[in-house]
Tab-separated table of C-alpha atoms and ligand atoms in Angstrom:
chain	number	residue	atom	x	y	z
G	138	MET	CA	-14.117	18.946	4.417
G	139	LYS	CA	-13.554	22.619	5.161
G	140	PHE	CA	-10.322	24.529	4.717
G	141	LEU	CA	-9.607	27.609	6.812
G	142	TYR	CA	-6.666	29.816	5.977
G	143	GLU	CA	-5.746	30.865	9.492
G	144	PRO	CA	-5.110	29.032	12.740
G	145	SER	CA	-8.061	28.137	14.915
G	146	SER	CA	-7.810	28.674	18.681
G	147	SER	CA	-9.357	25.302	19.373
G	148	GLY	CA	-8.526	22.116	17.569
G	149	LEU	CA	-5.682	19.677	17.302
G	150	LYS	CA	-2.188	21.160	17.072
G	151	VAL	CA	0.100	19.295	14.681
G	152	GLU	CA	3.849	19.336	15.256
G	153	PHE	CA	6.395	17.749	12.895
G	154	SER	CA	9.661	16.064	13.710
G	155	CYS	CA	12.427	14.822	11.398
G	156	THR	CA	14.914	12.019	11.998
G	157	ASP	CA	17.722	14.251	10.719
G	158	SER	CA	17.177	17.240	13.014
G	159	ASP	CA	19.417	17.062	16.054
G	160	LYS	CA	17.182	18.436	18.784
G	161	GLY	CA	13.486	17.953	19.289
G	162	SER	CA	10.918	19.965	21.196
G	163	GLU	CA	9.729	19.035	24.656
G	164	LEU	CA	6.935	16.997	23.102
G	165	VAL	CA	9.374	15.094	20.870
G	166	GLU	CA	11.564	14.247	23.859
G	167	TYR	CA	8.498	13.152	25.811
G	168	ALA	CA	7.193	10.981	22.948
G	169	LYS	CA	10.592	9.333	22.475
G	170	ALA	CA	10.840	8.602	26.172
G	171	HIS	CA	7.315	7.243	26.569
G	172	SER	CA	6.593	5.448	23.272
G	173	ASP	CA	8.362	3.937	20.270
G	174	PHE	CA	8.041	7.258	18.416
G	175	ALA	CA	11.248	7.795	16.424
G	176	SER	CA	10.258	10.581	13.950
G	177	LYS	CA	9.958	8.034	11.127
G	178	CYS	CA	7.725	9.006	8.248
G	179	CYS	CA	4.054	9.135	9.102
G	180	GLN	CA	4.557	7.804	12.646
G	181	SER	CA	2.510	9.787	15.095
G	182	PHE	CA	2.022	10.396	18.778
G	183	TYR	CA	-1.217	11.787	20.161
G	184	TYR	CA	-0.875	13.839	23.322
G	185	ALA	CA	-4.236	14.533	24.911
G	186	ASN	CA	-4.670	17.768	26.835
G	187	LEU	CA	-7.689	17.921	29.126
G	188	ASN	CA	-7.437	21.705	29.571
G	189	GLY	CA	-7.022	22.877	25.977
G	190	PRO	CA	-6.168	21.742	22.471
G	191	SER	CA	-4.490	18.337	22.226
G	192	SER	CA	-1.359	17.753	20.154
G	193	LEU	CA	-0.396	15.361	17.431
G	194	LEU	CA	3.275	14.821	16.871
G	195	VAL	CA	4.015	13.526	13.394
G	196	GLY	CA	7.269	12.020	12.175
G	197	LEU	CA	8.603	13.071	8.767
G	198	GLY	CA	11.566	10.722	8.419
G	199	GLU	CA	14.518	12.360	6.645
G	200	CYS	CA	13.255	15.862	5.983
G	201	ASP	CA	15.519	16.288	2.954
G	202	GLU	CA	13.802	13.412	1.218
G	203	LEU	CA	10.257	14.761	1.480
G	204	ASP	CA	8.483	15.174	-1.842
G	205	LEU	CA	4.944	15.961	-2.976
G	206	GLU	CA	3.873	12.349	-2.599
G	207	SER	CA	5.104	12.414	1.027
G	208	LEU	CA	2.865	15.442	1.597
G	209	ARG	CA	-0.151	13.483	0.348
G	210	ASN	CA	0.682	10.534	2.601
G	211	LEU	CA	1.419	12.739	5.557
G	212	ALA	CA	-1.806	14.716	5.312
G	213	PHE	CA	-3.776	11.512	4.886
G	214	SER	CA	-2.291	9.970	8.008
G	215	ILE	CA	-2.886	13.153	10.033
G	216	ALA	CA	-6.541	13.219	9.012
G	217	LYS	CA	-6.946	9.529	9.863
G	218	LYS	CA	-5.408	10.064	13.308
G	219	ALA	CA	-7.698	13.044	13.896
G	220	GLN	CA	-10.722	10.949	12.956
G	221	GLU	CA	-9.544	8.164	15.248
G	222	HIS	CA	-9.345	10.581	18.186
G	223	LYS	CA	-12.589	12.325	17.258
G	224	GLU	CA	-10.868	15.643	16.613
G	225	THR	CA	-12.768	17.785	14.123
G	226	VAL	CA	-10.439	20.755	13.688
G	227	ILE	CA	-6.756	20.392	12.729
G	228	ASN	CA	-4.243	23.231	12.996
G	229	VAL	CA	-1.431	22.404	10.657
G	230	SER	CA	1.220	24.006	8.462
G	231	LEU	CA	3.261	22.542	5.648
G	232	PRO	CA	6.505	20.963	6.882
G	233	LYS	CA	9.329	23.507	6.992
G	234	LYS	CA	10.990	22.266	3.798
G	235	PHE	CA	7.900	23.325	1.837
G	236	LEU	CA	6.569	26.145	3.990
G	237	ASP	CA	9.228	28.815	3.523
G	238	ASP	CA	9.002	28.927	-0.252
G	239	ALA	CA	5.606	27.282	-0.670
G	240	SER	CA	4.289	26.415	-4.128
G	241	LYS	CA	0.735	25.897	-5.277
G	242	GLU	CA	1.692	22.259	-5.930
G	243	ALA	CA	2.728	21.747	-2.300
G	244	TYR	CA	-0.605	23.050	-0.985
G	245	GLU	CA	-2.410	21.037	-3.618
G	246	ALA	CA	-0.716	17.750	-2.647
G	247	PHE	CA	-1.180	18.471	1.072
G	248	ALA	CA	-4.882	19.277	0.650
G	249	GLU	CA	-5.387	16.232	-1.557
G	250	GLY	CA	-3.978	13.977	1.173
G	251	PHE	CA	-6.451	15.326	3.746
G	252	MET	CA	-9.347	14.923	1.356
G	253	HIS	CA	-8.536	11.271	0.654
G	254	ALA	CA	-9.353	10.519	4.298
G	255	GLU	CA	-12.978	11.366	3.629
G	256	TYR	CA	-13.597	8.615	1.103
G	257	SER	CA	-15.867	5.752	2.040
G	258	PHE	CA	-18.194	3.539	0.096
G	259	ASP	CA	-21.104	2.743	2.381
G	260	ASP	CA	-24.156	3.071	0.117
G	261	TYR	CA	-25.419	-0.326	1.202
G	262	LYS	CA	-24.677	-0.128	4.925
G	263	SER	CA	-27.795	0.580	6.913
G	264	GLU	CA	-25.612	2.030	9.657
G	265	LYS	CA	-23.077	4.483	8.341
G	266	GLU	CA	-19.786	4.785	10.154
G	267	ALA	CA	-18.648	8.006	8.503
G	268	PRO	CA	-16.659	10.223	10.916
G	269	GLU	CA	-17.610	13.856	11.478
G	270	GLU	CA	-16.557	16.416	8.897
G	271	LEU	CA	-13.026	17.723	9.382
G	272	SER	CA	-11.909	21.330	9.229
G	273	ILE	CA	-8.310	21.908	8.223
G	274	ALA	CA	-6.987	25.207	9.602
G	275	LEU	CA	-3.901	25.867	7.502
G	276	VAL	CA	-1.201	27.810	9.275
G	277	LEU	CA	0.256	29.706	6.347
G	278	GLY	CA	3.591	31.336	5.701
G	279	GLU	CA	3.733	35.052	4.946
G	280	GLY	CA	1.667	36.024	1.872
G	281	GLN	CA	0.541	32.485	1.019
G	282	LYS	CA	-3.226	32.955	1.197
G	283	GLU	CA	-3.815	33.067	-2.532
G	284	ILE	CA	-1.465	30.269	-3.432
G	285	SER	CA	-2.880	27.977	-0.762
G	286	GLU	CA	-6.452	28.632	-1.890
G	287	ARG	CA	-5.520	27.819	-5.459
G	288	GLY	CA	-3.853	24.593	-4.297
G	289	VAL	CA	-6.941	23.551	-2.348
G	290	GLU	CA	-9.252	24.324	-5.288
G	291	SER	CA	-7.094	22.293	-7.625
G	292	ALA	CA	-7.008	19.327	-5.232
G	293	LYS	CA	-10.802	19.473	-4.947
G	294	ALA	CA	-11.144	19.059	-8.698
G	295	TYR	CA	-8.936	15.953	-8.703
G	296	ILE	CA	-10.682	14.498	-5.688
G	297	GLU	CA	-14.152	14.897	-7.166
G	298	GLY	CA	-12.970	13.071	-10.272
G	299	ILE	CA	-11.237	10.370	-8.233
G	300	PHE	CA	-14.190	9.786	-5.899
G	301	LEU	CA	-16.537	9.623	-8.886
G	302	ALA	CA	-14.303	6.977	-10.484
G	303	ARG	CA	-14.056	4.995	-7.230
G	304	ASP	CA	-17.808	5.016	-6.718
G	305	LEU	CA	-18.431	3.804	-10.261
G	306	VAL	CA	-15.993	0.914	-9.767
G	307	ASN	CA	-17.308	-0.017	-6.311
G	308	GLN	CA	-20.935	-0.191	-7.368
G	309	PRO	CA	-21.917	-3.794	-8.108
G	310	SER	CA	-22.848	-4.888	-11.626
G	311	ASN	CA	-26.557	-5.079	-10.809
G	312	VAL	CA	-26.413	-1.325	-10.238
G	313	ILE	CA	-23.825	-0.148	-12.768
G	314	TYR	CA	-24.396	-1.797	-16.143
G	315	PRO	CA	-23.970	-0.231	-19.584
G	316	GLU	CA	-27.141	1.864	-19.468
G	317	THR	CA	-26.612	3.178	-15.937
G	318	LEU	CA	-22.910	3.797	-16.590
G	319	ALA	CA	-23.894	5.953	-19.559
G	320	LYS	CA	-26.484	7.802	-17.438
G	321	LYS	CA	-23.966	8.434	-14.661
G	322	ALA	CA	-21.467	9.814	-17.172
G	323	GLN	CA	-24.116	12.123	-18.578
G	324	GLU	CA	-25.306	13.280	-15.158
G	325	ALA	CA	-21.780	13.967	-13.961
G	326	LEU	CA	-20.382	15.624	-17.082
G	327	SER	CA	-23.191	17.502	-18.842
G	328	PRO	CA	-23.459	20.167	-16.107
G	329	LEU	CA	-19.760	20.933	-16.663
G	330	GLY	CA	-20.281	21.620	-20.349
G	331	VAL	CA	-19.109	18.248	-21.644
G	332	ASP	CA	-21.214	17.041	-24.551
G	333	VAL	CA	-22.233	13.428	-23.848
G	334	LYS	CA	-23.637	11.308	-26.663
G	335	ILE	CA	-24.938	7.803	-26.037
G	336	TYR	CA	-25.384	5.323	-28.867
G	337	THR	CA	-27.352	2.120	-28.440
G	338	GLY	CA	-29.494	-0.477	-30.238
G	339	LYS	CA	-29.445	-0.526	-34.031
G	340	GLU	CA	-27.270	2.600	-34.164
G	341	LEU	CA	-24.345	0.492	-33.032
G	342	GLU	CA	-24.797	-1.982	-35.875
G	343	ASP	CA	-25.055	0.863	-38.367
G	344	MET	CA	-21.839	2.278	-36.971
G	345	GLY	CA	-20.148	-1.032	-37.739
G	346	LEU	CA	-18.849	-1.808	-34.240
G	347	LYS	CA	-18.665	-5.531	-34.944
G	348	ALA	CA	-15.977	-6.596	-32.499
G	349	TYR	CA	-17.588	-4.720	-29.616
G	350	LEU	CA	-21.048	-6.062	-30.446
G	351	SER	CA	-19.723	-9.646	-30.565
G	352	VAL	CA	-18.668	-9.312	-26.927
G	353	ALA	CA	-21.920	-7.629	-25.929
G	354	GLN	CA	-24.294	-10.093	-27.606
G	355	GLY	CA	-24.260	-12.654	-24.779
G	356	SER	CA	-25.930	-10.310	-22.313
G	357	ASP	CA	-29.528	-9.147	-21.969
G	358	LYS	CA	-28.214	-5.766	-20.866
G	359	ALA	CA	-27.954	-3.601	-23.976
G	360	PRO	CA	-24.510	-2.218	-24.891
G	361	HIS	CA	-24.143	1.551	-24.656
G	362	PHE	CA	-21.419	3.399	-26.544
G	363	ILE	CA	-20.557	6.631	-24.769
G	364	VAL	CA	-18.799	9.576	-26.415
G	365	MET	CA	-17.895	12.521	-24.190
G	366	ASN	CA	-16.564	15.637	-25.864
G	367	TYR	CA	-14.839	18.473	-24.044
G	368	ALA	CA	-13.988	21.331	-26.383
G	369	GLY	CA	-11.919	23.600	-24.129
G	370	ASP	CA	-9.681	25.113	-26.778
G	371	PRO	CA	-11.564	26.776	-29.614
G	372	ASP	CA	-8.273	28.179	-30.956
G	373	SER	CA	-7.008	24.754	-31.892
G	374	SER	CA	-8.255	21.697	-33.737
G	375	TYR	CA	-5.795	19.410	-31.941
G	376	LYS	CA	-7.633	16.742	-29.984
G	377	THR	CA	-6.648	13.918	-27.644
G	378	ALA	CA	-8.814	10.823	-27.180
G	379	LEU	CA	-9.153	8.912	-23.912
G	380	VAL	CA	-10.593	5.443	-24.352
G	381	GLY	CA	-11.678	3.453	-21.296
G	382	LYS	CA	-12.473	-0.249	-21.102
G	383	GLY	CA	-16.089	-0.456	-19.973
G	384	LEU	CA	-16.868	-4.071	-19.149
G	385	THR	CA	-19.449	-3.595	-16.408
G	386	TYR	CA	-19.070	-7.308	-15.764
G	387	ASP	CA	-16.632	-9.866	-17.120
G	388	SER	CA	-17.581	-13.476	-16.432
G	389	GLY	CA	-15.110	-14.594	-19.091
G	390	GLY	CA	-17.964	-15.795	-21.308
G	391	TYR	CA	-17.647	-19.397	-22.538
G	392	SER	CA	-13.964	-19.261	-21.560
G	393	LEU	CA	-15.461	-18.943	-18.092
G	394	LYS	CA	-13.502	-17.548	-15.181
G	395	PRO	CA	-13.226	-19.510	-11.924
G	396	SER	CA	-15.586	-18.019	-9.297
G	397	ASN	CA	-12.870	-16.457	-7.166
G	398	SER	CA	-11.464	-14.418	-10.065
G	399	MET	CA	-14.960	-13.558	-11.266
G	400	LYS	CA	-16.175	-12.068	-8.025
G	401	THR	CA	-14.742	-8.574	-8.398
G	402	MET	CA	-15.265	-8.321	-12.154
G	403	GLN	CA	-17.700	-5.445	-11.766
G	404	SER	CA	-14.403	-3.534	-11.606
G	405	ASP	CA	-13.662	-4.387	-15.235
G	406	MET	CA	-14.986	-0.957	-16.160
G	407	GLY	CA	-12.156	0.673	-14.193
G	408	GLY	CA	-10.718	2.190	-17.372
G	409	SER	CA	-13.998	3.878	-18.189
G	410	ALA	CA	-14.372	5.083	-14.596
G	411	THR	CA	-10.950	6.727	-14.765
G	412	VAL	CA	-11.733	8.321	-18.095
G	413	ILE	CA	-15.059	9.694	-16.813
G	414	GLY	CA	-13.375	10.918	-13.620
G	415	ALA	CA	-10.612	12.595	-15.637
G	416	MET	CA	-13.119	14.321	-17.918
G	417	HIS	CA	-14.821	15.616	-14.779
G	418	ALA	CA	-11.569	17.053	-13.422
G	419	ILE	CA	-10.507	18.477	-16.786
G	420	ALA	CA	-13.856	20.202	-17.312
G	421	GLN	CA	-14.016	21.398	-13.711
G	422	LYS	CA	-10.599	22.974	-14.115
G	423	LYS	CA	-11.683	24.507	-17.431
G	424	LEU	CA	-8.422	23.409	-19.056
G	425	LYS	CA	-7.714	24.926	-22.445
G	426	VAL	CA	-7.569	21.632	-24.362
G	427	ASN	CA	-9.769	19.474	-26.568
G	428	VAL	CA	-10.378	15.993	-25.231
G	429	VAL	CA	-12.815	13.357	-26.369
G	430	ALA	CA	-13.493	10.257	-24.292
G	431	VAL	CA	-14.917	7.030	-25.645
G	432	VAL	CA	-16.344	4.082	-23.699
G	433	ALA	CA	-17.748	0.955	-25.354
G	434	ALA	CA	-19.750	-0.316	-22.380
G	435	CYS	CA	-21.062	-3.884	-22.256
G	436	GLU	CA	-21.120	-7.101	-20.268
G	437	ASN	CA	-19.292	-10.337	-21.083
G	438	LEU	CA	-21.705	-13.151	-20.211
G	439	LEU	CA	-22.782	-16.577	-21.405
G	440	SER	CA	-26.064	-17.383	-23.106
G	441	GLY	CA	-27.469	-18.940	-26.266
G	442	LYS	CA	-26.534	-15.702	-27.993
G	443	ALA	CA	-23.007	-15.342	-26.681
G	444	TYR	CA	-19.915	-15.428	-28.898
G	445	LYS	CA	-17.779	-18.532	-28.612
G	446	PRO	CA	-14.129	-19.562	-28.727
G	447	GLY	CA	-13.274	-20.231	-32.364
G	448	ASP	CA	-15.664	-17.625	-33.775
G	449	ILE	CA	-14.278	-15.318	-36.419
G	450	ILE	CA	-15.659	-11.798	-36.073
G	451	GLY	CA	-15.347	-8.487	-37.885
G	452	SER	CA	-14.363	-5.057	-36.579
G	453	LEU	CA	-14.946	-1.399	-37.322
G	454	ALA	CA	-11.476	-1.172	-38.843
G	455	GLY	CA	-12.357	-3.951	-41.289
G	456	LYS	CA	-9.889	-6.473	-39.876
G	457	THR	CA	-11.185	-9.975	-39.142
G	458	ILE	CA	-10.457	-11.395	-35.700
G	459	GLU	CA	-10.187	-15.000	-34.567
G	460	VAL	CA	-11.689	-15.336	-31.089
G	461	ASP	CA	-9.238	-17.647	-29.403
G	462	ASN	CA	-10.613	-16.969	-25.943
G	463	THR	CA	-13.838	-15.173	-25.026
G	464	ASP	CA	-12.198	-13.947	-21.820
G	465	ALA	CA	-9.876	-11.762	-23.905
G	466	GLU	CA	-12.904	-9.549	-24.544
G	467	GLY	CA	-11.567	-6.178	-23.412
G	468	ARG	CA	-9.196	-5.810	-26.346
G	469	LEU	CA	-12.075	-6.530	-28.761
G	470	THR	CA	-14.172	-3.687	-27.374
G	471	LEU	CA	-11.122	-1.414	-27.307
G	472	ALA	CA	-10.212	-2.288	-30.895
G	473	ASP	CA	-13.434	-0.703	-32.118
G	474	ALA	CA	-13.263	2.151	-29.629
G	475	VAL	CA	-9.713	3.271	-30.495
G	476	TYR	CA	-10.425	2.995	-34.213
G	477	TYR	CA	-13.587	5.034	-33.736
G	478	ALA	CA	-11.664	7.662	-31.752
G	479	THR	CA	-8.793	7.997	-34.220
G	480	GLN	CA	-10.596	7.395	-37.528
G	481	GLU	CA	-14.178	8.634	-37.073
G	482	LEU	CA	-13.568	11.311	-34.444
G	483	LYS	CA	-10.190	12.257	-35.937
G	484	ALA	CA	-8.401	12.467	-32.608
G	485	ASP	CA	-4.726	13.286	-33.123
G	486	ARG	CA	-3.485	10.957	-30.385
G	487	VAL	CA	-5.047	8.415	-28.096
G	488	ILE	CA	-4.608	6.868	-24.662
G	489	ASP	CA	-6.504	3.732	-23.732
G	490	LEU	CA	-6.945	2.612	-20.126
G	491	ALA	CA	-8.009	-0.908	-19.359
G	492	THR	CA	-8.136	-3.582	-16.711
G	493	LEU	CA	-6.829	-5.770	-19.495
G	494	THR	CA	-4.664	-8.629	-18.245
G	495	GLY	CA	-4.114	-10.754	-15.171
G	496	ALA	CA	-0.544	-10.994	-16.499
G	497	CYS	CA	-0.032	-7.335	-15.578
G	498	LEU	CA	-0.725	-8.161	-11.931
G	499	ILE	CA	1.889	-10.890	-12.099
G	500	ALA	CA	4.456	-8.615	-13.759
G	501	LEU	CA	3.941	-5.339	-11.881
G	502	GLY	CA	1.730	-6.133	-8.904
G	503	ASP	CA	-0.890	-3.703	-7.663
G	504	GLU	CA	1.509	-0.767	-7.476
G	505	TYR	CA	2.559	-0.088	-11.079
G	506	THR	CA	0.413	0.401	-14.171
G	507	GLY	CA	1.888	-1.253	-17.280
G	508	LEU	CA	2.401	0.942	-20.353
G	509	VAL	CA	2.753	0.098	-24.028
G	510	THR	CA	3.237	2.747	-26.726
G	511	ASN	CA	4.195	3.493	-30.311
G	512	ASN	CA	5.614	6.931	-29.525
G	513	ALA	CA	8.574	7.849	-27.305
G	514	ASP	CA	7.755	11.567	-26.948
G	515	PHE	CA	4.148	10.984	-26.012
G	516	ILE	CA	4.992	8.405	-23.365
G	517	GLN	CA	7.612	10.706	-21.868
G	518	GLU	CA	4.896	13.342	-21.446
G	519	LEU	CA	2.669	10.808	-19.737
G	520	LYS	CA	5.452	9.568	-17.459
G	521	ASP	CA	6.126	13.154	-16.358
G	522	ALA	CA	2.446	13.689	-15.586
G	523	ALA	CA	2.271	10.409	-13.644
G	524	GLN	CA	5.349	11.381	-11.652
G	525	LYS	CA	3.760	14.710	-10.651
G	526	ALA	CA	0.559	12.866	-9.762
G	527	GLY	CA	2.356	10.353	-7.536
G	528	GLU	CA	0.947	7.507	-9.635
G	529	LYS	CA	3.396	4.805	-10.666
G	530	VAL	CA	3.713	3.607	-14.237
G	531	TRP	CA	6.189	1.290	-15.979
G	532	GLU	CA	6.801	1.050	-19.711
G	533	LEU	CA	6.958	-2.399	-21.299
G	534	PRO	CA	8.773	-3.067	-24.592
G	535	THR	CA	7.193	-3.872	-27.937
G	536	SER	CA	8.741	-5.791	-30.857
G	537	LYS	CA	7.995	-7.543	-34.138
G	538	HIS	CA	8.499	-10.803	-32.268
G	539	PHE	CA	5.676	-10.009	-29.822
G	540	GLU	CA	3.504	-8.831	-32.695
G	541	LYS	CA	3.816	-12.273	-34.328
G	542	GLN	CA	2.233	-13.891	-31.280
G	543	ASN	CA	-1.089	-12.259	-32.226
G	544	GLU	CA	-1.030	-13.705	-35.759
G	545	SER	CA	-3.923	-15.984	-36.716
G	546	LYS	CA	-3.926	-18.855	-39.196
G	547	VAL	CA	-7.501	-18.147	-40.269
G	548	ALA	CA	-8.112	-14.423	-39.747
G	549	ASP	CA	-6.180	-11.131	-39.855
G	550	ILE	CA	-5.416	-11.229	-36.141
G	551	LYS	CA	-6.136	-13.344	-33.051
G	552	ASN	CA	-7.383	-12.076	-29.684
G	553	THR	CA	-4.741	-13.807	-27.561
G	554	GLY	CA	-0.990	-13.947	-27.920
G	555	GLY	CA	-0.206	-16.939	-25.737
G	556	ARG	CA	1.094	-17.177	-22.209
G	557	LEU	CA	4.325	-15.239	-22.700
G	558	ALA	CA	4.298	-11.441	-22.360
G	559	GLY	CA	0.509	-11.396	-22.067
G	560	THR	CA	0.291	-7.734	-21.111
G	561	ILE	CA	2.401	-6.664	-24.078
G	562	THR	CA	0.566	-8.743	-26.697
G	563	ALA	CA	-2.798	-7.560	-25.324
G	564	GLY	CA	-1.639	-3.951	-25.583
G	565	MET	CA	-0.252	-4.474	-29.073
G	566	PHE	CA	-3.554	-5.985	-30.175
G	567	VAL	CA	-5.267	-2.714	-29.241
G	568	GLY	CA	-2.481	-0.706	-30.889
G	569	ALA	CA	-3.101	-2.563	-34.159
G	570	PHE	CA	-6.469	-0.772	-34.349
G	571	VAL	CA	-5.179	2.773	-33.975
G	572	ASP	CA	-5.683	4.590	-37.282
G	573	GLY	CA	-2.462	5.521	-39.066
G	574	ASP	CA	0.665	6.053	-36.994
G	575	LYS	CA	-1.060	8.308	-34.514
G	576	PRO	CA	0.662	8.504	-31.128
G	577	TRP	CA	-0.901	5.962	-28.793
G	578	ILE	CA	-0.398	4.825	-25.205
G	579	HIS	CA	-1.979	1.787	-23.613
G	580	MET	CA	-2.302	1.735	-19.807
G	581	ASP	CA	-3.011	-1.675	-18.263
G	582	ILE	CA	-4.596	-0.914	-14.895
G	583	ALA	CA	-5.677	-4.488	-14.053
G	584	GLY	CA	-3.473	-4.333	-10.946
G	585	THR	CA	-3.934	-0.708	-9.952
G	586	ALA	CA	-7.627	0.087	-10.502
G	587	TRP	CA	-8.741	-2.222	-7.717
G	588	LEU	CA	-7.013	-3.074	-4.434
G	589	ASP	CA	-7.740	-6.022	-2.169
G	590	ASN	CA	-6.033	-4.128	0.663
G	591	ALA	CA	-5.746	-0.377	1.188
G	592	TYR	CA	-2.268	1.168	0.937
G	593	SER	CA	-0.996	4.709	1.377
G	594	TYR	CA	-4.009	6.949	0.725
G	595	LEU	CA	-5.651	4.469	-1.645
G	596	PRO	CA	-8.599	2.559	-0.207
G	597	ALA	CA	-9.429	-1.096	-0.728
G	598	GLY	CA	-11.739	-1.490	-3.724
G	599	GLY	CA	-11.766	1.039	-6.576
G	600	THR	CA	-8.804	3.445	-6.494
G	601	GLY	CA	-9.627	5.983	-9.192
G	602	ILE	CA	-6.030	5.588	-10.331
G	603	HIS	CA	-4.797	7.928	-13.097
G	604	VAL	CA	-7.537	10.522	-12.894
G	605	LYS	CA	-4.706	12.778	-11.713
G	606	THR	CA	-2.184	11.598	-14.304
G	607	LEU	CA	-4.568	12.236	-17.187
G	608	THR	CA	-5.599	15.624	-15.848
G	609	LYS	CA	-2.011	16.692	-15.246
G	610	LEU	CA	-1.102	15.640	-18.780
G	611	PHE	CA	-3.268	18.507	-19.978
G	612	GLU	CA	-2.199	21.001	-17.284
G	613	LYS	CA	0.864	22.773	-18.480
X	130	BES	N1	-10.662	-8.351	-17.119
X	130	BES	C1	-9.694	-9.342	-17.329
X	130	BES	C2	-8.318	-8.985	-16.764
X	130	BES	C3	-8.216	-8.841	-15.270
X	130	BES	C4	-7.748	-9.867	-14.489
X	130	BES	C5	-8.507	-7.616	-14.667
X	130	BES	C6	-7.629	-9.711	-13.119
X	130	BES	C7	-8.378	-7.455	-13.300
X	130	BES	C8	-7.933	-8.501	-12.523
X	130	BES	C9	-9.520	-9.616	-18.823
X	130	BES	O1	-10.658	-9.449	-19.586
X	130	BES	C10	-9.093	-11.034	-18.970
X	130	BES	O2	-9.855	-11.887	-18.607
X	130	BES	N2	-7.901	-11.260	-19.499
X	130	BES	C11	-7.412	-12.576	-19.694
X	130	BES	C12	-6.739	-12.627	-21.041
X	130	BES	C13	-6.348	-14.004	-21.478
X	130	BES	C14	-7.577	-14.849	-21.737
X	130	BES	C15	-5.507	-13.908	-22.714
X	130	BES	C16	-6.430	-12.882	-18.574
X	130	BES	O3	-5.697	-11.992	-18.167
X	130	BES	O4	-6.438	-13.996	-18.096
X	131	MN	MN1	-11.870	-11.202	-19.610
X	132	ZN	ZN1	-12.075	-8.158	-18.873
């Protein structure tokens, strides 16, 4: 996608119309008379002109209510309409509410929306259906060249991270498995100055990652433990850890999943994809922060070597764990990963992202990510970043009562907490492995990392959700 910072004499002309403005242009009156166009948000009316540029009338709904997320949606729907009508150049300005006193954030959100229209995952289609490349000719307000360019650049950094995350999730498990996930992370991040270390084989045993290795032992694909370090702030020793669940396939193990819930379980590395995508965006933007990302990648399969329900296993933290259900494997891998991040790597605070529980889908659907935390200030920071990113999150409560559900009769802790509050007890299990009282946030993206049906600018399949939230957390 190309961005031009002046109008183009050819190309589609975009005109906006609000429900709350009293009088429309000639085109608005025409559209209202000849179609069901009513200026509602993201409605559009294409007016072909055989002798010059055609027009696209786009509804904005109540103009007062427009926010940055509306700009993303709007731009996305304009680009889709242009593709549908085989237009390759779009002349467009920000809606008036944003144009007069335009911010970098407005141009960023607008540009991001256009860019989302370019995503497709067609690696395995012999005949590609990708539309022609679009050029967006931004019609700027007075003196907005610099600010609009900075907005576009910023959006590009998010989008590269998001598309990387989506691709990783969409690739099937015969293509992305622990070794290839580690390679992809290295290939994507090393050129940006991120130090990527990959641990495998006997190293992992020596490191003491017992819980993680118990999950991994059922598969012939070797586990790979990936540590990605971005040292962007030499003036500070303060460091945040991002830990991503990296189950490149989750069959459930001996607590086997039914086939229909197993089918998309290549997406069970969605947390790691987001973390890798976020590291990409953070490094690309050269943010002045120190961030380390950790992914304990493996597969959860069945075999003569696999762990079994009833097993009692160890962990890096030294706690013993009763395996109540081998399908509650994510929290076992995360237990070692968050302890490693906070204890061995000495991160000062940690966020883990995981496609952790089906219960989260039941509670919050595919729109909201579920949050669990031990720190009110930290989660407020994250909520603010998510709000700016247009990514929805919802905090769930914790309590001593929930904590009891994870108690085991035979070991220090048990890997399931029963049917009630499954997302909370899963999160609290992970939290029990954070070293000390370090600030920690758990993000359950089981519902949001993968969509059966596209909505707004998110495609069906991998969404790359929270690449933006995590990046914005560090952008102050
Ligand atoms: N990867 C799944 C969770 C999941 C479910 C992600 C649906 C995306 C869509 C996780 O490992 C799992 O199987 N969780 C179990 C936990 C249970 C055994 C306590 C679940 O949610 O059923
Ligand atoms: Mn599972
Ligand atoms: Zn899983």
